mmCIF file of C-alpha atoms in Angstrom:
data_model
loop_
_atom_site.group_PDB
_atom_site.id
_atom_site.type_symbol
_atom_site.label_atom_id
_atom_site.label_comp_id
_atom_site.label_asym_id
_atom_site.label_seq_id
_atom_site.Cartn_x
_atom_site.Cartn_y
_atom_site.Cartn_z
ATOM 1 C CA UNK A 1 -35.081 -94.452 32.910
ATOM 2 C CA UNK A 2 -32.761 -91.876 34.461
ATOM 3 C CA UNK A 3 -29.998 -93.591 32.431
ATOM 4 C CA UNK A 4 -31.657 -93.152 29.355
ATOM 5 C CA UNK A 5 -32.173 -89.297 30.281
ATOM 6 C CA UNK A 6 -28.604 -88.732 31.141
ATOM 7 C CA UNK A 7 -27.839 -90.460 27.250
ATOM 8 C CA UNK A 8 -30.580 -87.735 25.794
ATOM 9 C CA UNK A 9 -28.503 -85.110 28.005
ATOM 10 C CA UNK A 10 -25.382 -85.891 27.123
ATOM 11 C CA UNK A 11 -26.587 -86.320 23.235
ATOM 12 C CA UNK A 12 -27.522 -82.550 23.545
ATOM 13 C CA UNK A 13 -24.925 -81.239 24.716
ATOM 14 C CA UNK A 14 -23.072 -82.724 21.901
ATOM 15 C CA UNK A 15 -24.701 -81.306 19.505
ATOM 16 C CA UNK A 16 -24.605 -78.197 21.195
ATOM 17 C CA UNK A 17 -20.752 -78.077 21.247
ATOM 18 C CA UNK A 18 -20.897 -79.622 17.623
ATOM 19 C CA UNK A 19 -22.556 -76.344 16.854
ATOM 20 C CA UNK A 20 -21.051 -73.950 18.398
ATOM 21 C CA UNK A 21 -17.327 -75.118 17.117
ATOM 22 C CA UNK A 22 -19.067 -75.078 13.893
ATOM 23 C CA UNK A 23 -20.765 -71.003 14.804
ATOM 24 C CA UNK A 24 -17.103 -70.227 15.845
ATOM 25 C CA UNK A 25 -15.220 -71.277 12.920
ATOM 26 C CA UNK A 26 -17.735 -69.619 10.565
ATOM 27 C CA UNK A 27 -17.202 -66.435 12.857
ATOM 28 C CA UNK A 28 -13.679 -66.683 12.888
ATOM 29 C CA UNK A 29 -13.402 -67.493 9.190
ATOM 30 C CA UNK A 30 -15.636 -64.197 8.627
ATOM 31 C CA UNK A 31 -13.179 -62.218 10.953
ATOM 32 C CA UNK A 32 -9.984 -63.009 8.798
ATOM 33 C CA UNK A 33 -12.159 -62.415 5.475
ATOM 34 C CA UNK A 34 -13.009 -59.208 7.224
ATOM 35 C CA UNK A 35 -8.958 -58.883 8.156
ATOM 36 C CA UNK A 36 -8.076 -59.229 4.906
ATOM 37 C CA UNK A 37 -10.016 -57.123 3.239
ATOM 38 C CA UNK A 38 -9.335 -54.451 5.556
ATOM 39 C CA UNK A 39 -5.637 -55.104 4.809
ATOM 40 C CA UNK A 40 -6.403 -55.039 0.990
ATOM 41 C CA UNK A 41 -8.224 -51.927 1.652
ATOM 42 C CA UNK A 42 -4.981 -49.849 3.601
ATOM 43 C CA UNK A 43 -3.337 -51.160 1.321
ATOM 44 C CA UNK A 44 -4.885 -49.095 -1.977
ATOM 45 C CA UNK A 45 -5.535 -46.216 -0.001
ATOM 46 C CA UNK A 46 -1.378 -46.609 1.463
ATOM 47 C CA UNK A 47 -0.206 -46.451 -2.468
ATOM 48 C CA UNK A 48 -1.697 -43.732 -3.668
ATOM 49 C CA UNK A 49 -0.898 -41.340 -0.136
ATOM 50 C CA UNK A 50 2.534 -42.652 -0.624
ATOM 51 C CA UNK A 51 2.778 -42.045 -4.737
ATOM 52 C CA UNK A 52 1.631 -38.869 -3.945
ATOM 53 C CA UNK A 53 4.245 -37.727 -0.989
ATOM 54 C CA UNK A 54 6.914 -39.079 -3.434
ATOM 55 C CA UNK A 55 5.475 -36.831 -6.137
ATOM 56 C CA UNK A 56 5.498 -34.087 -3.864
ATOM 57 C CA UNK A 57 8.815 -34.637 -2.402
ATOM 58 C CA UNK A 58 10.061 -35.123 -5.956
ATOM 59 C CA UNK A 59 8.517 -31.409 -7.166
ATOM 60 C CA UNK A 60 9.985 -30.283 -4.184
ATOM 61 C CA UNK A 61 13.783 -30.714 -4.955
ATOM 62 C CA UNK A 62 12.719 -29.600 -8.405
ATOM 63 C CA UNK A 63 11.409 -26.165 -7.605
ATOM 64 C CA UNK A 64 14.258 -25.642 -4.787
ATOM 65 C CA UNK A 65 16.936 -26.403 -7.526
ATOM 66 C CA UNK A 66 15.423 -23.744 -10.062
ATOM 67 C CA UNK A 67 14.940 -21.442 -7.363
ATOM 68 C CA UNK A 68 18.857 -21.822 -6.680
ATOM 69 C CA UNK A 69 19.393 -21.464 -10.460
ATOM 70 C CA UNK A 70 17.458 -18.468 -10.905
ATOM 71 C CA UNK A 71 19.152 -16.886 -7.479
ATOM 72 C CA UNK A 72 22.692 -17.792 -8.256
ATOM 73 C CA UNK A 73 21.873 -16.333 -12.138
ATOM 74 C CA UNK A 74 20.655 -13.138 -10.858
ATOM 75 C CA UNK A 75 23.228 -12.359 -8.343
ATOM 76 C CA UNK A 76 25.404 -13.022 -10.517
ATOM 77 C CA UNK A 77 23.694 -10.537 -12.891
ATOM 78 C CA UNK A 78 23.960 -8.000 -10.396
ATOM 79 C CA UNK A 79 27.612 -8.526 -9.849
ATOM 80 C CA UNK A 80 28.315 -7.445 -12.943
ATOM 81 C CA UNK A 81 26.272 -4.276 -13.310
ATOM 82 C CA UNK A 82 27.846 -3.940 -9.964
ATOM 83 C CA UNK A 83 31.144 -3.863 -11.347
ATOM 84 C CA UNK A 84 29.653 -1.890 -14.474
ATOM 85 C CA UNK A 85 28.752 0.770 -12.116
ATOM 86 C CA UNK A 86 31.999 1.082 -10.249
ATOM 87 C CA UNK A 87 33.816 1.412 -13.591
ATOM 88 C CA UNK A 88 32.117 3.962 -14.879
ATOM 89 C CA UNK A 89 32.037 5.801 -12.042
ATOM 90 C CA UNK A 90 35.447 5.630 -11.546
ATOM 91 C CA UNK A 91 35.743 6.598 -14.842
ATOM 92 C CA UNK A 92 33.554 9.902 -14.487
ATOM 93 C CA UNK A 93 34.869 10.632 -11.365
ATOM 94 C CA UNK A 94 38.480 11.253 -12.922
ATOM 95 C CA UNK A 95 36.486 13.490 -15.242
ATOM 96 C CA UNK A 96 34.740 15.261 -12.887
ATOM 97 C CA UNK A 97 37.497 15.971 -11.145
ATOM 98 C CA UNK A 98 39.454 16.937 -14.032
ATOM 99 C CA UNK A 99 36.498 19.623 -15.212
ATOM 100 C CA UNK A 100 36.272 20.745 -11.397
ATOM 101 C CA UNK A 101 39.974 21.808 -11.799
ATOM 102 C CA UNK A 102 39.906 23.466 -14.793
ATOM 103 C CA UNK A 103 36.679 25.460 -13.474
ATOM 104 C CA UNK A 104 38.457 26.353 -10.197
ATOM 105 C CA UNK A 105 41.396 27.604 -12.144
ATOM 106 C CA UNK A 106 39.345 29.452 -14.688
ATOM 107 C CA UNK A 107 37.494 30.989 -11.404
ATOM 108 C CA UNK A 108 40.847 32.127 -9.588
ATOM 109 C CA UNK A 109 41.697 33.811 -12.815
ATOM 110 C CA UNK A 110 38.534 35.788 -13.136
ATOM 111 C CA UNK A 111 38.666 36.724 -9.214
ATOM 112 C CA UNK A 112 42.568 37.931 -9.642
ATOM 113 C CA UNK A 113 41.356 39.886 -12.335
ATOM 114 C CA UNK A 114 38.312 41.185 -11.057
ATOM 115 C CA UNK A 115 40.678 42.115 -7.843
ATOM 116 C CA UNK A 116 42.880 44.023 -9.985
ATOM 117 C CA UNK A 117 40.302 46.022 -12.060
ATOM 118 C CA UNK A 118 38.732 46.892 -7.923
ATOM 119 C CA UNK A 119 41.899 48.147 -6.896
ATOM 120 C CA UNK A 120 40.745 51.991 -5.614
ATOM 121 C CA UNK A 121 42.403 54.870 -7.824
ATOM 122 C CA UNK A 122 42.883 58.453 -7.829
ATOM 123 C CA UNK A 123 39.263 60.438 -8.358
ATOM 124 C CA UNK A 124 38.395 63.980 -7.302
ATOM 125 C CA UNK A 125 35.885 64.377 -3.990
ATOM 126 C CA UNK A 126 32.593 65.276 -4.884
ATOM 127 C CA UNK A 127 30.844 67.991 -3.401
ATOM 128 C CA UNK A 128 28.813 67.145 -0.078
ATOM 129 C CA UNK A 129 25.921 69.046 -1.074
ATOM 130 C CA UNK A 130 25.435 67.429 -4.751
ATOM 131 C CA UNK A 131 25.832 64.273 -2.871
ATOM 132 C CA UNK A 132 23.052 64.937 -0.777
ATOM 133 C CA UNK A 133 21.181 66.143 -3.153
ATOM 134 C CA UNK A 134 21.303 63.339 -5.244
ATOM 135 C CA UNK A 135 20.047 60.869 -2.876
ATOM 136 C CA UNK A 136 16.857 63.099 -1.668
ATOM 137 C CA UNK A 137 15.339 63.283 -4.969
ATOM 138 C CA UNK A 138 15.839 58.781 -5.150
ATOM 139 C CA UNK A 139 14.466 58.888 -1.963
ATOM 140 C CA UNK A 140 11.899 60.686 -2.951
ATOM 141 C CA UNK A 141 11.093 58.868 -6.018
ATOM 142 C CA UNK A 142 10.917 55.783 -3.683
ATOM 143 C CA UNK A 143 8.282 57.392 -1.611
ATOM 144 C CA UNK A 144 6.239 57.773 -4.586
ATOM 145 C CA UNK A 145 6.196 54.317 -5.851
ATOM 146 C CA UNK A 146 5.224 52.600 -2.621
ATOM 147 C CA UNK A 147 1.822 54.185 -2.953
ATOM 148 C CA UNK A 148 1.179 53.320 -6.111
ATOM 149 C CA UNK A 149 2.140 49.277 -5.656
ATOM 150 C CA UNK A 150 -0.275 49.654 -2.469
ATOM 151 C CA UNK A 151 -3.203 50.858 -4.753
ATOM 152 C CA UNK A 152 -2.395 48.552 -7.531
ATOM 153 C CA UNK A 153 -2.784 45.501 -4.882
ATOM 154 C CA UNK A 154 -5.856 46.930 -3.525
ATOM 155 C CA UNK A 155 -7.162 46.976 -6.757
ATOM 156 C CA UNK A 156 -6.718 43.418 -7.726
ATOM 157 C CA UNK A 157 -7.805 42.632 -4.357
ATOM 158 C CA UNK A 158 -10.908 44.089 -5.094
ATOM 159 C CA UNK A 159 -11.569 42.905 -8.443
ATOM 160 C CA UNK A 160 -11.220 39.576 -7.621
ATOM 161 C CA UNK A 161 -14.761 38.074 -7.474
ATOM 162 C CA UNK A 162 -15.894 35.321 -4.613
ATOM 163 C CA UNK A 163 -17.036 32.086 -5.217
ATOM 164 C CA UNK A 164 -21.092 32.435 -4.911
ATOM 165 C CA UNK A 165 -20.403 28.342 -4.786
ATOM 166 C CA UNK A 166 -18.050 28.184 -2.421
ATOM 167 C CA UNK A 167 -20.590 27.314 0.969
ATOM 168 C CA UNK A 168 -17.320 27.193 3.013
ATOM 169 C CA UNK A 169 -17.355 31.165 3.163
ATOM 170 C CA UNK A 170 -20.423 30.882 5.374
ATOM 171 C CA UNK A 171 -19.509 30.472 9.047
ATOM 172 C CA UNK A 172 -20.706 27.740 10.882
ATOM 173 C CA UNK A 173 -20.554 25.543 7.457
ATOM 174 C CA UNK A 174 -17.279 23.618 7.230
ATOM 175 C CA UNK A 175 -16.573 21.328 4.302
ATOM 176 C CA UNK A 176 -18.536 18.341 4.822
ATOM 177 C CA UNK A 177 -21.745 20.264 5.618
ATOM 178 C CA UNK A 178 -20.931 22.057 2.366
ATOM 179 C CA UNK A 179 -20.913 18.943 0.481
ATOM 180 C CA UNK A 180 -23.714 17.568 2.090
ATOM 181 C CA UNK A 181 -25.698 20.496 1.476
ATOM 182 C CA UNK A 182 -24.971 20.362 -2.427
ATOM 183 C CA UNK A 183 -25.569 16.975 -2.192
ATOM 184 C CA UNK A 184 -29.467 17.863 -1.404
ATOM 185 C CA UNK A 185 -29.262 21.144 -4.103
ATOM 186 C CA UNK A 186 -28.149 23.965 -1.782
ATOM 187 C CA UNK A 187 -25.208 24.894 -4.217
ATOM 188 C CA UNK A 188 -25.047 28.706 -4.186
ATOM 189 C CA UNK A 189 -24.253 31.056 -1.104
ATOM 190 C CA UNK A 190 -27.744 32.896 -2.204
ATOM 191 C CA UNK A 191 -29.587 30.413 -1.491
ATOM 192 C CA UNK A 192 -29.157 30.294 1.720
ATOM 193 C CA UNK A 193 -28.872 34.306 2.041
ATOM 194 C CA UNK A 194 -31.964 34.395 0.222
ATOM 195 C CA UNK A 195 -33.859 31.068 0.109
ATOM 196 C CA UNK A 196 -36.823 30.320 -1.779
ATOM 197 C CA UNK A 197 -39.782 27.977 -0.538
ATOM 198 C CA UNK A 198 -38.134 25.073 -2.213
ATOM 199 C CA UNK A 199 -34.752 26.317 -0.337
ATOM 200 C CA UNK A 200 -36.406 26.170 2.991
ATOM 201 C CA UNK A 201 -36.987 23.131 2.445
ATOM 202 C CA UNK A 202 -33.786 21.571 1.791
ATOM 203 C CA UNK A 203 -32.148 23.828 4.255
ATOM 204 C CA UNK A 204 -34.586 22.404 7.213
ATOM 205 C CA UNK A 205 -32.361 18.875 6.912
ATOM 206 C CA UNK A 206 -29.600 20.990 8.446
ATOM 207 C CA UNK A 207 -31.838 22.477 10.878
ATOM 208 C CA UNK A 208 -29.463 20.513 13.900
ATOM 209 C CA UNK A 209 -26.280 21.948 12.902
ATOM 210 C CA UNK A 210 -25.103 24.388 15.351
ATOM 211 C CA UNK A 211 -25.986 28.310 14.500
ATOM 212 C CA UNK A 212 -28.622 27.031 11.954
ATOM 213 C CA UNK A 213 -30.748 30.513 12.746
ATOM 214 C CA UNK A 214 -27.759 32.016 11.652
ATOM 215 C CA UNK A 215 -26.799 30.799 8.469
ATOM 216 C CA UNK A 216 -28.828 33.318 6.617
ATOM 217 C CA UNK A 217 -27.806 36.663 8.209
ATOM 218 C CA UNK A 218 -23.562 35.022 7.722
ATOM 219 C CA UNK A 219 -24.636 33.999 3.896
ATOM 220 C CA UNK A 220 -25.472 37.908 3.723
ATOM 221 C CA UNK A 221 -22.389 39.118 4.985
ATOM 222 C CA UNK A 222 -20.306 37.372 2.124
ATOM 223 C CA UNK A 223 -19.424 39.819 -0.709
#
């Protein structure tokens, strides 16, 4: 009986081992399926990474080698108008230099000349007195003419009329009060010298500037 139980045993176990070599290899055989697809699968995502560095790479050189081109064709460009330049200065310089020489002669020429028409001569002493009396009466005449420029500047001082717009003439309003203020419709110095009802009204947003109470009497003062 126990002999017979130890063959039943033993048949088990068997079949146990039968089936898990058989589980294994499956499992195995799904790992390298699983391996090789994976490989497969670096694989196409490897060739298009690498066709694409090599395309890089590749517009790389090409946009370095036209950049050279395009340097080297430029600087060469501007050794020539270099050169271009130099010439022609050179070239006006000798002129220049030329025209400065004949100027500087034709100058010494007009100074010897001038020197020689200078040169004091023989003329008869005038009377102190007529001398004297010849620069009172331009003295004189000076006088007179300083008065009259005086009035005439007076006078076109006050002719000139003041800017009824111009807020900034009211002290205590500087310019960005002034533009806030025609911003809201103050746009007149009257307006504040002599506000209406609507007035008051637009001049109360400015009530918490400093010398607000103020701002009338100062609008009054400008004329």
């Amino acid at each position: 009986m126990a002999k017979k139980a130890k063959q039943n045993v033993d048949k088990i176990v068997k079949k146990v081992n039968k089936e898990f070599e058989k589980t294994s290899a499956q499992i195995e055989g799904l790992v390298n399926d699983a391996l090789k697809q994976f490989d497969s699968l670096q694989n196409q995502v490897q060739e298009p990474v690498r066709k694409l560095l090599k395309e890089i790479d590749e517009l790389r050189d090409r946009e370095m080698k036209r950049f050279h081109e395009e340097f080297e064709r430029r600087l060469n460009e501007f050794h020539e108008l270099q050169s271009s330049i130099l010439e022609r200065l050179g070239v006006a310089s000798k002129e220049a230099g030329d025209e400065v020489k004949k100027l500087t002669d034709e100058v010494s020429k007009e100074a010897k000349t001038a020197a020689r028409e200078a040169a004091p001569k023989k003329t008869t002493k005038a009377p102190s007195g007529t001398k004297a009396a010849a620069s009172k009466p331009a003295a004189k005449t000076s006088a007179a003419k300083k008065p009259a420029t005086t009035r005439k500047a007076t006078a076109a001082k006050a002719a000139k009329p003041v800017d009824r717009s111009d807020l900034t003439l009211i002290k205590g309003i500087g310019p960005a009060t002034a533009r806030k203020m025609k911003e809201a419709g103050i746009t007149s110095i009257d307006q504040i010298a002599n506000p209406s009802a609507a007035d008051q009204e637009k001049l109360k947003a400015f009530s918490n500037i400093k010398g607000y109470s103020q701002l009338g009497a100062e609008a009054k003062k400008v004329n």
